[in-house]
Coordinates of C-alpha atoms in Angstrom, one line a residue:
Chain A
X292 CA 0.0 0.0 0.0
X293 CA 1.7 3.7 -1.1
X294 CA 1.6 6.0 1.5
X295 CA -0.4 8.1 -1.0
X296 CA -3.8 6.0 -0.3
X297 CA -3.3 6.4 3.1
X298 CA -6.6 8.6 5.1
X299 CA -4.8 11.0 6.8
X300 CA -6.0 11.5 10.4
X301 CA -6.6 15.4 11.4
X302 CA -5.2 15.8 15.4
X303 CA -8.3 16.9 17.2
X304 CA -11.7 17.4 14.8
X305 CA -13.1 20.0 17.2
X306 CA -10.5 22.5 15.9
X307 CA -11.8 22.6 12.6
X308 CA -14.5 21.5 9.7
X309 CA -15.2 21.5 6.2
X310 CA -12.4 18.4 6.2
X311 CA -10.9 17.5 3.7
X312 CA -11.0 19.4 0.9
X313 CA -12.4 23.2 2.5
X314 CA -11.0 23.4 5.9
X315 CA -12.0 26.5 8.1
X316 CA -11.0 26.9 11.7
X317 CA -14.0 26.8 13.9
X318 CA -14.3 28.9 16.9
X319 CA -17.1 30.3 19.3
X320 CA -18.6 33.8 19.4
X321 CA -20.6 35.6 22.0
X322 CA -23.8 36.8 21.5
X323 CA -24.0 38.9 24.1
X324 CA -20.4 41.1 24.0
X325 CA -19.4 39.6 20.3
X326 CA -16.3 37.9 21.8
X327 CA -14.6 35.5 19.5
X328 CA -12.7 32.4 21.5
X329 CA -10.8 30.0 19.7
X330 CA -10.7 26.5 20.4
X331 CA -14.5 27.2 20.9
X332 CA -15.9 26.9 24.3
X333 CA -18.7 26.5 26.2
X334 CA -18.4 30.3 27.7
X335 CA -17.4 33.5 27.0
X336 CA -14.2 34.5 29.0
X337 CA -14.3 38.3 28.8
X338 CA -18.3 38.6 29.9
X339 CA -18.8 35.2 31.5
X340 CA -22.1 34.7 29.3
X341 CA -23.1 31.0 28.4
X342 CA -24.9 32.1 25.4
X343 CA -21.9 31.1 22.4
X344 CA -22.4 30.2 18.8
X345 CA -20.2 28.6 16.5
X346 CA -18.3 31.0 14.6
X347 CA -16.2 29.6 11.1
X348 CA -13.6 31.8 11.1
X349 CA -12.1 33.4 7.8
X350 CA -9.0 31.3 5.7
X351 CA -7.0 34.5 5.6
X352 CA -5.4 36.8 8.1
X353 CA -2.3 38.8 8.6
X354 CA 0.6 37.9 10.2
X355 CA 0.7 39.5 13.8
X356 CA 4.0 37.7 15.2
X357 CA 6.3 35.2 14.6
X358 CA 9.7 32.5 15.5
X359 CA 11.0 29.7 14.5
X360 CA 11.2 26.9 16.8
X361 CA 14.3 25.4 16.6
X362 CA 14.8 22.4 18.8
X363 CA 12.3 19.5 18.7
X364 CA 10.0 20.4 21.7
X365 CA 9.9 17.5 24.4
X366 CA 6.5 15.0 25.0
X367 CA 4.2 15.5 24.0
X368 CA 4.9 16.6 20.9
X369 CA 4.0 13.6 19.0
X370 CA 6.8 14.2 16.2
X371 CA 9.2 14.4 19.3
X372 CA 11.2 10.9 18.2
X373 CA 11.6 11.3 14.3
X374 CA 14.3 13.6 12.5
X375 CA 13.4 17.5 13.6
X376 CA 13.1 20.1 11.0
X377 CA 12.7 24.0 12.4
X378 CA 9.5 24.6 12.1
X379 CA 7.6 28.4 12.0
X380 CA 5.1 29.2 15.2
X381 CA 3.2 32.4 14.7
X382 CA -0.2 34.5 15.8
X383 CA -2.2 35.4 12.5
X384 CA -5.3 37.9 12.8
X385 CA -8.4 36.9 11.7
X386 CA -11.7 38.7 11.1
X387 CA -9.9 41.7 12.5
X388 CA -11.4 39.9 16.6
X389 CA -8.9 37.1 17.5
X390 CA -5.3 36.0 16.5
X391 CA -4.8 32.2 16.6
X392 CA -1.8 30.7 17.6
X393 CA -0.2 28.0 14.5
X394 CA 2.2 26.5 12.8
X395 CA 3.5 28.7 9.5
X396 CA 4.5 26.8 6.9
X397 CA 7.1 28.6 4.3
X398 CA 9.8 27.9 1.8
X399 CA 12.3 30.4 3.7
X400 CA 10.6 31.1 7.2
X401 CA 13.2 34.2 7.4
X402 CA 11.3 35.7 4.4
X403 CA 8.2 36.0 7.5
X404 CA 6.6 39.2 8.0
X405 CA 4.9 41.0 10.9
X406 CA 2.0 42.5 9.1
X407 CA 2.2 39.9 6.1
X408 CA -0.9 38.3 4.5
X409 CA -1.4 34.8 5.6
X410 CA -4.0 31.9 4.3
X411 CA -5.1 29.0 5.8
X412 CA -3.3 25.3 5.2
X413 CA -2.9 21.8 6.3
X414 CA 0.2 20.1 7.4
X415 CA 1.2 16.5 7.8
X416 CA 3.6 16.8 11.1
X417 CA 3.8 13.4 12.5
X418 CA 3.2 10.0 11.3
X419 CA 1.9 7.5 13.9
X420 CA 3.5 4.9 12.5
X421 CA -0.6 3.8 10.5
X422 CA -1.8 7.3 8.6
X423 CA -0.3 10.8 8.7
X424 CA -1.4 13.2 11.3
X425 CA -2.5 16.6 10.1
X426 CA -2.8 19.8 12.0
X427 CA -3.6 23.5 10.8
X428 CA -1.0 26.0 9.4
X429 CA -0.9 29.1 7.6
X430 CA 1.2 30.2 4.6
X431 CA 1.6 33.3 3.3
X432 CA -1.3 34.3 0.7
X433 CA -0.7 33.4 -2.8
X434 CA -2.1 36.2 -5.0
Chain B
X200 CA -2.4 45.2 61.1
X201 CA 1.6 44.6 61.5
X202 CA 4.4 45.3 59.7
X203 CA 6.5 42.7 58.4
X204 CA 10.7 42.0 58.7
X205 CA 13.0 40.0 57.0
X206 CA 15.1 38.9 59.9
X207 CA 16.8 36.0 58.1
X208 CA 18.2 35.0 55.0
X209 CA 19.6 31.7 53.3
X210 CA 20.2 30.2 50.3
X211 CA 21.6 26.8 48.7
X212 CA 23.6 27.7 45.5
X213 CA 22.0 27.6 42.4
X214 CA 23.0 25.6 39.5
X215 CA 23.5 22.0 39.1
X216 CA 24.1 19.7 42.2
X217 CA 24.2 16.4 41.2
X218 CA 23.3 13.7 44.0
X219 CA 21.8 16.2 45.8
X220 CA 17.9 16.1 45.8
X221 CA 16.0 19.4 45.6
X222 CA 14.8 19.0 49.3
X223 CA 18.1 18.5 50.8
X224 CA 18.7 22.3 49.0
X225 CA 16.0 23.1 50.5
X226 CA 16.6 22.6 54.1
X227 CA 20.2 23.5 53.7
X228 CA 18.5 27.1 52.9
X229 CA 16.0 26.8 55.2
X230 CA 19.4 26.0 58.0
X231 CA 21.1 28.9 56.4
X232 CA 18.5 31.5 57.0
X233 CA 17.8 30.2 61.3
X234 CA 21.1 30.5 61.6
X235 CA 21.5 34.4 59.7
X236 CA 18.4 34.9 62.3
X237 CA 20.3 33.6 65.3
X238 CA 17.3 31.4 66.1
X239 CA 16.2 27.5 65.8
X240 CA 13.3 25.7 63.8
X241 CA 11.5 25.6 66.9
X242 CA 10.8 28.6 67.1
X243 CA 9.2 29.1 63.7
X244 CA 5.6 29.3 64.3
X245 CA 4.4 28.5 61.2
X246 CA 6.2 28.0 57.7
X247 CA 4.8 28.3 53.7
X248 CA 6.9 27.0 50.8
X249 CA 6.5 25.3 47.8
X250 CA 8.7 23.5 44.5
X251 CA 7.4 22.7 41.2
X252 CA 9.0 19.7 40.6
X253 CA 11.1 18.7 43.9
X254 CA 8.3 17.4 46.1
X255 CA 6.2 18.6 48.6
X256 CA 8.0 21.7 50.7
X257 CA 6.6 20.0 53.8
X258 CA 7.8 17.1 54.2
X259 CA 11.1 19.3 54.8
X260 CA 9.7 19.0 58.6
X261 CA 11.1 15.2 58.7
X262 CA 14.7 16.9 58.3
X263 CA 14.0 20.3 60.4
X264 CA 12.2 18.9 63.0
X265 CA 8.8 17.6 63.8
X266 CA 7.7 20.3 65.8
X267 CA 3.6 20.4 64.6
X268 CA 3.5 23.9 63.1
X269 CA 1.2 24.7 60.4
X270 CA 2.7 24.6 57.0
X271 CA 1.2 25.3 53.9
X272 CA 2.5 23.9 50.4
X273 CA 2.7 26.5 47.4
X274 CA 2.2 25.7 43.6
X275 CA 1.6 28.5 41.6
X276 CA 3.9 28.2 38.5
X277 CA 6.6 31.0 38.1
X278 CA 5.4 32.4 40.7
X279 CA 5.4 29.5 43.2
X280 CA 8.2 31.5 45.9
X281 CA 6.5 35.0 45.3
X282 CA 3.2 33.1 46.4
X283 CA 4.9 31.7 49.4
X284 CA 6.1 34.9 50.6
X285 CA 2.8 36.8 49.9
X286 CA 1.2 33.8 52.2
X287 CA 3.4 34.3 55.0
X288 CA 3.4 37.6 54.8
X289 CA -0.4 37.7 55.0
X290 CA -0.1 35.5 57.9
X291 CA 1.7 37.7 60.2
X292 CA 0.1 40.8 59.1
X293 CA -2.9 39.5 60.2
X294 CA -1.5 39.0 63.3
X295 CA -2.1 35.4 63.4
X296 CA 1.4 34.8 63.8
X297 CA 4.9 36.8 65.0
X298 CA 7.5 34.7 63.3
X299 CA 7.8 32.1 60.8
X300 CA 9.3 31.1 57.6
X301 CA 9.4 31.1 53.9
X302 CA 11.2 28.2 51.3
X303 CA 11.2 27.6 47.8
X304 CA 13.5 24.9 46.3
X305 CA 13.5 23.2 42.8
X306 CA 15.4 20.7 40.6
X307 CA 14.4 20.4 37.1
X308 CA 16.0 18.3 34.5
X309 CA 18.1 20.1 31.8
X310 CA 16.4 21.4 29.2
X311 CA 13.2 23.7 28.1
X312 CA 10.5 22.3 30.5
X313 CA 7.7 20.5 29.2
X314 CA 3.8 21.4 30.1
X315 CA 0.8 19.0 30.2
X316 CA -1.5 20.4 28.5
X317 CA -4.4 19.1 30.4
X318 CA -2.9 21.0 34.0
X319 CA -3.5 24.4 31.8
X320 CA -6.5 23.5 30.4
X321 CA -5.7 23.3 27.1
X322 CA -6.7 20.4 24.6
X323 CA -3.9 17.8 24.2
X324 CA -3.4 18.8 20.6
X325 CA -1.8 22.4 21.8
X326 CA 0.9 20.4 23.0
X327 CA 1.4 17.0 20.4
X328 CA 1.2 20.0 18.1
X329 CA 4.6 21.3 19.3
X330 CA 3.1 24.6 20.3
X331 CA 3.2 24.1 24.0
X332 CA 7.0 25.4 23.9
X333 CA 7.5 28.3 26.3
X334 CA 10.7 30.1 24.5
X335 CA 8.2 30.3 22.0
X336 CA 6.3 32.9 23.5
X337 CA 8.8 34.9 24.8
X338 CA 10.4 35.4 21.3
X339 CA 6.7 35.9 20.1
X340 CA 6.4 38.7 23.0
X341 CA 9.6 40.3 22.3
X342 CA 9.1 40.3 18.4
X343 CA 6.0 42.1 18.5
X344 CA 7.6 44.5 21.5
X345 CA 10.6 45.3 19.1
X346 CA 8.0 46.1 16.0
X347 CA 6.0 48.2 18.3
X348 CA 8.5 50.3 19.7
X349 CA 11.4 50.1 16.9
X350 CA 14.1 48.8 19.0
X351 CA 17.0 47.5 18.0
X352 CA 17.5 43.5 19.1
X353 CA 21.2 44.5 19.7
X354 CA 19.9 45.4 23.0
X355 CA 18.6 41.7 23.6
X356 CA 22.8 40.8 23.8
X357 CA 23.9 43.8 26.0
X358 CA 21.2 42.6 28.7
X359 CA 22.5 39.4 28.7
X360 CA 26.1 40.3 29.0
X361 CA 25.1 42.9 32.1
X362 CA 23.5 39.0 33.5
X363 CA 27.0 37.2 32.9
X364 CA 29.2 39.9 34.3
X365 CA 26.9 39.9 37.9
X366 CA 27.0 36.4 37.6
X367 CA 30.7 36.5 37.7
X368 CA 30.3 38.9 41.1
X369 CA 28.2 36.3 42.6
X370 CA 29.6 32.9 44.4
X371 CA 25.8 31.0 44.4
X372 CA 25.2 31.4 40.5
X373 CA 25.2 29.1 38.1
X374 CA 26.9 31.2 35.2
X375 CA 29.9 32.4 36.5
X376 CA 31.5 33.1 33.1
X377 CA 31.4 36.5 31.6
X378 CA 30.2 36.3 27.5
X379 CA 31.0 39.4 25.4
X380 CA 27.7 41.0 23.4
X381 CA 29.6 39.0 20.7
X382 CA 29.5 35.9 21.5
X383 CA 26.1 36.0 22.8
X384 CA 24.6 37.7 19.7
X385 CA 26.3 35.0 17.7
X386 CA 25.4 31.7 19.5
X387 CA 23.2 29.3 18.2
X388 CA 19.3 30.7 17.2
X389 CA 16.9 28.9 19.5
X390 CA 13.7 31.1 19.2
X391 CA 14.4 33.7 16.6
X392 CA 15.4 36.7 17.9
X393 CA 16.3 35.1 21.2
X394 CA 19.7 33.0 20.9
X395 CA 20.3 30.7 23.3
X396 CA 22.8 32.5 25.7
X397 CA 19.9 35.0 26.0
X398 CA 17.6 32.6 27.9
X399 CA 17.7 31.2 31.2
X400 CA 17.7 27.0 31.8
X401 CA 15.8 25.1 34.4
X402 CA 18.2 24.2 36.9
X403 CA 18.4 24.1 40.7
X404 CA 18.7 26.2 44.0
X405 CA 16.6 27.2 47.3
X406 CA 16.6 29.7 49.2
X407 CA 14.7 30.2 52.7
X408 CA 13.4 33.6 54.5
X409 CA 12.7 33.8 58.4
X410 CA 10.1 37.0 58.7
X411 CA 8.2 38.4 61.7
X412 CA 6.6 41.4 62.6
X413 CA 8.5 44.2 62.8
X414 CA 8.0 45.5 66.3
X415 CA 9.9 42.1 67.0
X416 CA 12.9 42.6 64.1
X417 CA 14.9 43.3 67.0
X418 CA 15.0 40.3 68.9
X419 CA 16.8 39.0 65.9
X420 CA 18.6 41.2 64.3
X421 CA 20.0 45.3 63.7
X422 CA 19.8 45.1 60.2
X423 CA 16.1 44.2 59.2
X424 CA 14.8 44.5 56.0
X425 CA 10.5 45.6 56.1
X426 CA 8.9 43.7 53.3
X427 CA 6.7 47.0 52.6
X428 CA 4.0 44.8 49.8
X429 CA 4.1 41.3 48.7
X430 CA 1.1 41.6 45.5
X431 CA 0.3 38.3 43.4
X432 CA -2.2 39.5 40.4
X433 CA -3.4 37.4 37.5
X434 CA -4.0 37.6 33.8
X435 CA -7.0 39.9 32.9
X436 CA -8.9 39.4 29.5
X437 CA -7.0 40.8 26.5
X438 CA -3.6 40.1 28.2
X439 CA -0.4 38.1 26.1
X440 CA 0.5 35.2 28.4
X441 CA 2.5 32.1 28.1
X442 CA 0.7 29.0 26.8
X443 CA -2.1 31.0 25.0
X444 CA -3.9 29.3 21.8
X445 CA -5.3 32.7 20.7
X446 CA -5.6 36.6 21.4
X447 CA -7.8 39.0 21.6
X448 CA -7.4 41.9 19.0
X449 CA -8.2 44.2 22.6
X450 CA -4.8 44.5 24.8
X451 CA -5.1 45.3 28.1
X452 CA -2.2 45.7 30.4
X453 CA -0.6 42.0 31.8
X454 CA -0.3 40.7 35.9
X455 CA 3.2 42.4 35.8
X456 CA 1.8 45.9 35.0
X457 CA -1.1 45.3 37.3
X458 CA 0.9 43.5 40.6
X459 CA 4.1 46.0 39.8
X460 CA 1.5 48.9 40.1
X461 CA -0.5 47.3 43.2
X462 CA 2.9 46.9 44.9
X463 CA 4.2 50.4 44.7
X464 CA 0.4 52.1 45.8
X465 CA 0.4 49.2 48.7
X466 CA 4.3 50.5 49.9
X467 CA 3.2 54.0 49.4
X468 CA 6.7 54.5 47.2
X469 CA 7.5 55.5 43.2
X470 CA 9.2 53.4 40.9
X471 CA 11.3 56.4 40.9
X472 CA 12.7 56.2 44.3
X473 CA 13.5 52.3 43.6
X474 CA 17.7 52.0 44.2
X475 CA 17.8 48.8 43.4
X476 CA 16.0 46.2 41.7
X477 CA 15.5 42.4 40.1
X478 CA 12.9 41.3 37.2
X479 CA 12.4 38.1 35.4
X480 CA 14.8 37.7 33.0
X481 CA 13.7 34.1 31.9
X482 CA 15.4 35.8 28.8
X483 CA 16.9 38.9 27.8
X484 CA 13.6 40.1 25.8
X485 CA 11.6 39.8 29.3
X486 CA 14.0 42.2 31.2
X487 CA 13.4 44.3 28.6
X488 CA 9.7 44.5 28.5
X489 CA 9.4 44.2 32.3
X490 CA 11.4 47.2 33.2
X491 CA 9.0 49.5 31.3
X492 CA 6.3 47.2 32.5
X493 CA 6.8 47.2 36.0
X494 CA 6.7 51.2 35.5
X495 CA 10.0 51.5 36.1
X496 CA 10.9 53.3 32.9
X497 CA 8.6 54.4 30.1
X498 CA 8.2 51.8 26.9
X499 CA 10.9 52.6 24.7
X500 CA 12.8 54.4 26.9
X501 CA 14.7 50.8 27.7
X502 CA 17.9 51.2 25.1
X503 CA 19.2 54.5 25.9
X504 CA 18.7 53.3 29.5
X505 CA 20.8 50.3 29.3
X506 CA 23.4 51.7 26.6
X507 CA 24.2 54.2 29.2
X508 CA 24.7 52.2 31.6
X509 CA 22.1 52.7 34.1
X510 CA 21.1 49.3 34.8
X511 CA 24.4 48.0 35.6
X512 CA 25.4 47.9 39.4
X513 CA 26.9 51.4 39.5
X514 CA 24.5 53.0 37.6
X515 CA 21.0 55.0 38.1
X516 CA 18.7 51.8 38.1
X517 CA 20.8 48.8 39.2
X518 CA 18.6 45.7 37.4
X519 CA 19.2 41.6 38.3
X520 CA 22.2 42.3 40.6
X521 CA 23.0 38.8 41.1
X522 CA 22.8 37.7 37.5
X523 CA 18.7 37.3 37.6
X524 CA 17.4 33.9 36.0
X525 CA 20.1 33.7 33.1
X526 CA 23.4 33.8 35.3
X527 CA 21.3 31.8 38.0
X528 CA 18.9 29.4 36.3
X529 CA 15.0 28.9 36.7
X530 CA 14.5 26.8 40.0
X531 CA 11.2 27.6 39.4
X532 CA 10.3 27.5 43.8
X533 CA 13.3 29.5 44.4
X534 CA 13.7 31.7 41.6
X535 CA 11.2 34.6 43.6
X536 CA 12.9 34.5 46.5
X537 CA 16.3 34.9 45.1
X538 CA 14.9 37.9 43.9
X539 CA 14.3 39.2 48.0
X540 CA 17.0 37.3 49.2
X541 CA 19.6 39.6 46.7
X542 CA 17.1 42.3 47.6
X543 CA 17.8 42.1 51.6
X544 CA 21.9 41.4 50.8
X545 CA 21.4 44.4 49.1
X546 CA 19.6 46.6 51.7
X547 CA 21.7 45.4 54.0
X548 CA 25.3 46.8 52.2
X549 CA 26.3 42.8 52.2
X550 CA 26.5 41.8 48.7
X551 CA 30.3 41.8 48.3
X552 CA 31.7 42.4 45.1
X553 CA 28.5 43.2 43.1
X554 CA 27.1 45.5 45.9
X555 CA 25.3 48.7 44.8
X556 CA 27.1 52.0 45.9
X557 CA 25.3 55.1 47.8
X558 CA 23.4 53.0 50.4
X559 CA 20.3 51.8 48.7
X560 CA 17.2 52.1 50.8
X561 CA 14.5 50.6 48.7
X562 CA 14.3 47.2 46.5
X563 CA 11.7 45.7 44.3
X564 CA 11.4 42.3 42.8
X565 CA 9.0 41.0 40.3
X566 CA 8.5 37.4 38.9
X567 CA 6.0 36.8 36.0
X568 CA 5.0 32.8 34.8
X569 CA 2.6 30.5 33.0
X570 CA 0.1 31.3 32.5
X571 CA -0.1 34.8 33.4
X572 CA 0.5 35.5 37.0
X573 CA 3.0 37.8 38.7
X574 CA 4.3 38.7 42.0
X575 CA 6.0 41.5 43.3
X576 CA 7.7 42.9 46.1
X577 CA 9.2 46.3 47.3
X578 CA 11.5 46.3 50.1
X579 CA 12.8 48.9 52.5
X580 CA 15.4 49.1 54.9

């Protein structure tokens, strides 16, 4: 069997949906103060409210800040045993109301810019060995 | 309401101690600081301390002495020996008790330390995801904090040197090698722009206060130090902290701005009038920030400060004395009260080689953690 028929298997299916093909990032919004949390939760942490909705946010953001992380982070990062490769680890604004935490994903990660526009991708970061394990990333915007 | 003395100080060396377990440091420290005080264990009414990853501070009675006293354990991150003090100082400003003490010991393994997700209440896949790094958010911090207020990163290496050189003054750090700008500027990238001789490592230390109210200082000592505020303040919504899956686009000020301020209104003194001081430095980006956080210089104002001089031991605002957390190390139970136990050497015109000229008459001390807390002190002799 080719790796390439292998179902990848994304890390935690709460984080996002639209999988495969049309991935957004889901988070939860307020409908009281219009707070936007990301993971969603269950309440809103600037008024306290329990009255949340699900909130898609958008693909595309701009870079807010930025590093590279350089070593291979300890357990339990699951990709903690195989051959490290520097990865990018950024905030991105979205929606102008929150800026989510991720991976970045670039050919040159010192071509990164605070302020830079930034899209939405997957990316395979461990293999468990069965399937591919995929977690969210963003790139810079291709336009 | 009573005032509060330090009448007692000790301290195990920091660094690495190997064979040794983090509670033996600990009750060295804890012996160090009766004997500064001239006084025994039994007479310690009570006692608060706390380690993150040494064991339970009180099973340190089994070695000091079974004598039935109430003592409390501390965990509170970063700021687990800032939280010990503020308990104990609560407890005899109350006037529930006239003497005890204070102890924060720690031994980590080398290397960055590694959170469980779950303890923060984050989702597992924060940290299989490899973003549950902490040098990652302090390079994140101090990227943004550069951008915002167009400073040079050069000044990220001149901090660390300043923490080297007072390392070198000091016989308990860790570091005791002075680096040039050069060599620090120029060593490996570990969280881009923070190289890895600008960031502190986990390592190990304790270090034991004996405090009392101050009516009584005299028993024990002529030289007492009056812990004026002990404030512990956490994150607010729309603050940057450690270990944070997402922001709000609305910043509000952080724990340090809010426990620094708290501290100095609670003391009744300005961060002008401070002679003296130590931040965390869990890297050189962090001493930055938290000088101009603590309020005691304006944002942007840090640069010309340090280029000058001023926060070297001669100068206007002498900052991390005894080499802070880089020259020192993270024991993360002992790192706070390092902080008061430089603080009282200090005060008290006893820090040797590194001591600050003119008499200083007023210290403050300020630890920040995951994820989000801060504690601070001001001092007064």
């Amino acid at each position: 069997m080719s790796a390439s028929t292998v179902t990848p298997r994304f890390i935690d299916d709460s984080l996002v949906e639209g999988l495969p093909d049309d991935p957004v990032l889901v988070s939860s919004r307020c409908r009281s103060c219009g707070t936007v949390a990301f993971p969603s939760q269950a309440s809103c942490p600037r008024c306290t409210g329990l009255d949340v909705e699900r909130y898609p946010l958008s693909r595309r953001g701009t870079l807010w800040s930025f590093t590279t992380q350089r070593f291979a982070p300890k357990s339990p990062y699951l990709a903690a045993a195989a051959p490290f490769r520097p990865f990018g680890v950024g905030y991105v604004e979205l929606d102008g109301k929150v800026r989510v935490e991720s991976r970045l994903i670039a050919d040159d990660l010192e071509s990164l810019r605070i302020g830079m526009p930034m899209e939405l991708a997957l990316v395979a970061f461990h293999d468990d060995g069965s399937q591919p394990v995929l977690t969210f990333a963003f790139r810079p915007a291709e336009d | 309401m009573s005032d509060v003395a330090i009448v007692g100080i000790g301290i195990h060396p920091f660094g690495r101690h190997e064979g040794v377990s983090g509670r033996a440091q600990g009750a060295a420290a804890a012996r160090d600081a009766l004997r500064d005080a001239g006084v025994g264990w039994s007479d310690m009414q009570f006692a608060v301390g706390g380690s993150d990853a040494a064991g339970n501070a009180d099973t340190l009675v089994a070695d000091l002495g079974l004598t039935g006293i109430e003592f409390v354990n501390v965990a509170n991150g970063c700021a687990t020996g800032g939280s010990a003090l503020a308990m104990a100082d609560r407890a005899i400003r109350s006037g529930a008790y006239d003497v005890g003490m204070t102890i924060g010991f720690d031994k980590h393994p080398p290397g960055a330390f590694n959170a469980e997700p779950a303890q923060y209440g984050l989702g597992e896949w924060y940290g299989e995801t490899g973003l549950m790094v902490t040098t990652q958010f302090f390079a994140m911090k101090i990227r943004r904090y550069l951008y915002d207020y167009e400073i040079d990163p050069h000044v990220l290496s001149v901090i660390a040197a300043k923490a080297y050189r007072n390392g070198a003054l000091n016989p308990n750090a860790w570091r005791r090698t002075p680096l040039s700008v050069e060599e620090i500027e120029s060593s490996t990238m570990v969280s881009d722009p923070l190289t890895k001789y600008m960031f502190c490592s986990p390592g190990e230390g304790a270090v034991a206060l004996v405090l009392c109210r101050a009516e009584l200082a005299s028993r024990f000592t002529d030289r007492p130090v009056f812990l004026r505020s002990s404030v512990i303040r956490s994150r607010r919504f729309g603050t940057f902290e450690v270990f944070s899956p997402w922001l709000s686009v609305d910043r509000v000020d952080g724990p340090t701005v809010d426990a620094a301020r708290a501290a100095f209104e609670m003391a009744g003194v300005a961060p002008s009038e401070v002679d003296v001081t130590q931040v965390q430095d869990t890297e050189s980006g962090a001493e930055l920030m938290h000088l101009a956080e603590t309020g005691l210089c304006a944002h942007g104002e840090q640069t010309d400060l340090i280029l000058a001089g001023e926060t070297e031991i001669g100068g206007r605002l002498p900052v991390n004395t005894d080499g802070g957390c880089m020259a020192n190390g993270e024991p993360i139970g002992a790192s706070g009260l390092r902080q008061v136990y430089e603080s009282v050497l200090q005060l008290r015109g006893d820090a040797g080689a590194r001591q600050v000229p003119d008499d200083p008459t007023v210290a403050f001390t300020h630890v920040y953690g995951a994820p989000g807390i801060s504690a601070c002190t001001v001092l007064t002799r």
